[in-house]
């Protein structure tokens, strides 16, 4: 809701959703949170949310605010497939 968006912006609250292929251990969650806090900058307070999606195969997809950092295996494989198709000779 719009009020919640403005409230979060005013308070420096940034939603951060981390998706992995399998559940992350507490230690990994802590490591990810520390890395995202560095990216978010000083004064930002992250609202962390962790989810799993086996379709990403491995790696992480992080949505922090409106920014998306996709380091998933599925995306890497798809990009390699597209690059192969684009560079293939025309028949």
GROMACS .gro file of C-alpha atoms in nm:
model
   91
    1UNK     CA    1   0.000   0.000   0.000
    2UNK     CA    2   0.117   0.354  -0.074
    3UNK     CA    3   0.125   0.467   0.288
    4UNK     CA    4   0.357   0.177   0.375
    5UNK     CA    5   0.592   0.267   0.088
    6UNK     CA    6   0.620   0.628   0.207
    7UNK     CA    7   0.656   0.520   0.570
    8UNK     CA    8   0.940   0.282   0.485
    9UNK     CA    9   1.113   0.547   0.275
   10UNK     CA   10   1.085   0.801   0.556
   11UNK     CA   11   1.231   0.558   0.810
   12UNK     CA   12   1.505   0.427   0.576
   13UNK     CA   13   1.352   0.078   0.573
   14UNK     CA   14   1.443  -0.123   0.263
   15UNK     CA   15   1.273  -0.456   0.183
   16UNK     CA   16   1.528  -0.721   0.085
   17UNK     CA   17   1.404  -1.056  -0.047
   18UNK     CA   18   1.666  -1.329  -0.090
   19UNK     CA   19   1.572  -1.634  -0.295
   20UNK     CA   20   1.786  -1.946  -0.300
   21UNK     CA   21   1.741  -2.297  -0.441
   22UNK     CA   22   1.756  -2.449  -0.091
   23UNK     CA   23   1.709  -2.297   0.254
   24UNK     CA   24   2.008  -2.095   0.375
   25UNK     CA   25   2.171  -2.173   0.708
   26UNK     CA   26   2.168  -1.902   0.975
   27UNK     CA   27   2.536  -1.833   0.904
   28UNK     CA   28   2.469  -1.787   0.531
   29UNK     CA   29   2.170  -1.564   0.604
   30UNK     CA   30   2.391  -1.350   0.825
   31UNK     CA   31   2.662  -1.329   0.555
   32UNK     CA   32   2.405  -1.227   0.292
   33UNK     CA   33   2.253  -0.966   0.524
   34UNK     CA   34   2.596  -0.812   0.596
   35UNK     CA   35   2.676  -0.796   0.223
   36UNK     CA   36   2.341  -0.635   0.142
   37UNK     CA   37   2.379  -0.382   0.425
   38UNK     CA   38   2.705  -0.270   0.266
   39UNK     CA   39   2.527  -0.229  -0.069
   40UNK     CA   40   2.232  -0.047   0.086
   41UNK     CA   41   2.452   0.220   0.236
   42UNK     CA   42   2.463   0.401   0.565
   43UNK     CA   43   2.134   0.472   0.736
   44UNK     CA   44   1.936   0.202   0.554
   45UNK     CA   45   1.767  -0.065   0.766
   46UNK     CA   46   1.699  -0.382   0.572
   47UNK     CA   47   1.382  -0.583   0.619
   48UNK     CA   48   1.514  -0.930   0.531
   49UNK     CA   49   1.292  -1.199   0.383
   50UNK     CA   50   1.423  -1.540   0.275
   51UNK     CA   51   1.252  -1.770   0.026
   52UNK     CA   52   1.337  -2.086  -0.167
   53UNK     CA   53   1.276  -2.166  -0.532
   54UNK     CA   54   1.436  -2.486  -0.664
   55UNK     CA   55   1.392  -2.356  -1.021
   56UNK     CA   56   1.691  -2.123  -0.982
   57UNK     CA   57   1.912  -2.437  -0.946
   58UNK     CA   58   2.174  -2.261  -0.731
   59UNK     CA   59   2.308  -1.920  -0.639
   60UNK     CA   60   2.092  -1.634  -0.520
   61UNK     CA   61   1.841  -1.382  -0.648
   62UNK     CA   62   1.822  -1.072  -0.428
   63UNK     CA   63   1.558  -0.800  -0.467
   64UNK     CA   64   1.653  -0.500  -0.256
   65UNK     CA   65   1.407  -0.217  -0.294
   66UNK     CA   66   1.357  -0.193  -0.670
   67UNK     CA   67   1.700  -0.336  -0.761
   68UNK     CA   68   1.742  -0.702  -0.854
   69UNK     CA   69   2.075  -0.884  -0.829
   70UNK     CA   70   2.040  -1.219  -1.008
   71UNK     CA   71   2.333  -1.452  -0.952
   72UNK     CA   72   2.134  -1.772  -1.005
   73UNK     CA   73   2.259  -2.073  -1.198
   74UNK     CA   74   1.937  -2.080  -1.404
   75UNK     CA   75   1.994  -1.724  -1.530
   76UNK     CA   76   2.360  -1.791  -1.607
   77UNK     CA   77   2.266  -2.099  -1.811
   78UNK     CA   78   1.996  -1.906  -1.995
   79UNK     CA   79   2.238  -1.623  -2.079
   80UNK     CA   80   2.494  -1.873  -2.209
   81UNK     CA   81   2.226  -2.041  -2.422
   82UNK     CA   82   2.117  -1.706  -2.569
   83UNK     CA   83   2.477  -1.605  -2.637
   84UNK     CA   84   2.538  -1.936  -2.817
   85UNK     CA   85   2.228  -1.884  -3.029
   86UNK     CA   86   2.318  -1.526  -3.114
   87UNK     CA   87   2.674  -1.614  -3.214
   88UNK     CA   88   2.577  -1.923  -3.414
   89UNK     CA   89   2.616  -1.888  -3.793
   90UNK     CA   90   2.300  -1.837  -3.991
   91UNK     CA   91   2.200  -2.135  -4.202
   0.00000   0.00000   0.00000
